[in-house]
């Protein structure tokens, strides 16, 4: 299942009791390899726009699809554009 909105992902979770969410996939691959996960329904979050966002308002808010590389690039962009902010990172 590939929802286009968060509400669709939530609905798919409610409709499929044993569903797994796919964001990066590493945990699923390890679980399948170790036979600890029996995959019956997969909900792929990659089609939902904006859930890889990084927000910085009195702290950080990272979307579930935010990668370590996204964080690195964000911090570099902010600190190079406004050096005084580099003290906060």
PDB file of N, CA, C and O in Angstrom, residues 20-23 25-33 37 39 42:
ATOM      1  N   UNK A  20       3.059  -3.331   8.438  1.00  0.00           N
ATOM      2  CA  UNK A  20       4.325  -2.706   8.829  1.00  0.00           C
ATOM      3  C   UNK A  20       4.514  -1.444   8.009  1.00  0.00           C
ATOM      4  O   UNK A  20       4.166  -1.401   6.833  1.00  0.00           O
ATOM      5  N   UNK A  21       5.058  -0.423   8.659  1.00  0.00           N
ATOM      6  CA  UNK A  21       5.360   0.833   7.977  1.00  0.00           C
ATOM      7  C   UNK A  21       6.762   0.762   7.389  1.00  0.00           C
ATOM      8  O   UNK A  21       7.698   0.335   8.059  1.00  0.00           O
ATOM      9  N   UNK A  22       6.884   1.177   6.153  1.00  0.00           N
ATOM     10  CA  UNK A  22       8.192   1.224   5.490  1.00  0.00           C
ATOM     11  C   UNK A  22       8.621   2.674   5.375  1.00  0.00           C
ATOM     12  O   UNK A  22       7.965   3.490   4.738  1.00  0.00           O
ATOM     13  N   UNK A  23       9.726   3.001   6.043  1.00  0.00           N
ATOM     14  CA  UNK A  23      10.322   4.331   5.918  1.00  0.00           C
ATOM     15  C   UNK A  23      11.691   4.141   5.284  1.00  0.00           C
ATOM     16  O   UNK A  23      11.892   4.428   4.117  1.00  0.00           O
ATOM     17  N   UNK A  25      13.455   0.970   5.907  1.00  0.00           N
ATOM     18  CA  UNK A  25      13.406  -0.444   5.596  1.00  0.00           C
ATOM     19  C   UNK A  25      14.427  -1.321   6.288  1.00  0.00           C
ATOM     20  O   UNK A  25      14.313  -2.534   6.261  1.00  0.00           O
ATOM     21  N   UNK A  26      15.433  -0.719   6.920  1.00  0.00           N
ATOM     22  CA  UNK A  26      16.491  -1.522   7.531  1.00  0.00           C
ATOM     23  C   UNK A  26      15.937  -2.478   8.578  1.00  0.00           C
ATOM     24  O   UNK A  26      16.276  -3.669   8.589  1.00  0.00           O
ATOM     25  N   UNK A  27      15.071  -1.993   9.460  1.00  0.00           N
ATOM     26  CA  UNK A  27      14.526  -2.854  10.514  1.00  0.00           C
ATOM     27  C   UNK A  27      13.695  -3.992   9.938  1.00  0.00           C
ATOM     28  O   UNK A  27      13.724  -5.116  10.427  1.00  0.00           O
ATOM     29  N   UNK A  28      12.970  -3.713   8.855  1.00  0.00           N
ATOM     30  CA  UNK A  28      12.175  -4.761   8.228  1.00  0.00           C
ATOM     31  C   UNK A  28      13.068  -5.833   7.605  1.00  0.00           C
ATOM     32  O   UNK A  28      12.803  -7.031   7.748  1.00  0.00           O
ATOM     33  N   UNK A  29      14.098  -5.412   6.904  1.00  0.00           N
ATOM     34  CA  UNK A  29      14.995  -6.382   6.273  1.00  0.00           C
ATOM     35  C   UNK A  29      15.669  -7.272   7.311  1.00  0.00           C
ATOM     36  O   UNK A  29      15.765  -8.488   7.131  1.00  0.00           O
ATOM     37  N   UNK A  30      16.126  -6.687   8.403  1.00  0.00           N
ATOM     38  CA  UNK A  30      16.760  -7.467   9.471  1.00  0.00           C
ATOM     39  C   UNK A  30      15.748  -8.430  10.079  1.00  0.00           C
ATOM     40  O   UNK A  30      16.043  -9.613  10.294  1.00  0.00           O
ATOM     41  N   UNK A  31      14.548  -7.949  10.357  1.00  0.00           N
ATOM     42  CA  UNK A  31      13.513  -8.800  10.935  1.00  0.00           C
ATOM     43  C   UNK A  31      13.111  -9.943  10.021  1.00  0.00           C
ATOM     44  O   UNK A  31      12.893 -11.074  10.476  1.00  0.00           O
ATOM     45  N   UNK A  32      13.017  -9.676   8.732  1.00  0.00           N
ATOM     46  CA  UNK A  32      12.678 -10.726   7.777  1.00  0.00           C
ATOM     47  C   UNK A  32      13.814 -11.743   7.671  1.00  0.00           C
ATOM     48  O   UNK A  32      13.572 -12.951   7.605  1.00  0.00           O
ATOM     49  N   UNK A  33      15.043 -11.262   7.673  1.00  0.00           N
ATOM     50  CA  UNK A  33      16.206 -12.155   7.590  1.00  0.00           C
ATOM     51  C   UNK A  33      16.284 -13.058   8.819  1.00  0.00           C
ATOM     52  O   UNK A  33      16.629 -14.236   8.711  1.00  0.00           O
ATOM     53  N   UNK A  37       9.886 -11.262  11.665  1.00  0.00           N
ATOM     54  CA  UNK A  37       8.792 -10.507  11.054  1.00  0.00           C
ATOM     55  C   UNK A  37       8.214 -11.336   9.914  1.00  0.00           C
ATOM     56  O   UNK A  37       8.942 -11.802   9.035  1.00  0.00           O
ATOM     57  N   UNK A  39       5.901 -10.683   7.006  1.00  0.00           N
ATOM     58  CA  UNK A  39       5.350  -9.541   6.288  1.00  0.00           C
ATOM     59  C   UNK A  39       4.093  -9.936   5.512  1.00  0.00           C
ATOM     60  O   UNK A  39       4.145 -10.746   4.595  1.00  0.00           O
ATOM     61  N   UNK A  42       2.474  -4.211   3.759  1.00  0.00           N
ATOM     62  CA  UNK A  42       3.499  -3.172   3.873  1.00  0.00           C
ATOM     63  C   UNK A  42       2.895  -1.834   3.459  1.00  0.00           C
ATOM     64  O   UNK A  42       2.272  -1.724   2.401  1.00  0.00           O
TER      65      UNK A  42
END
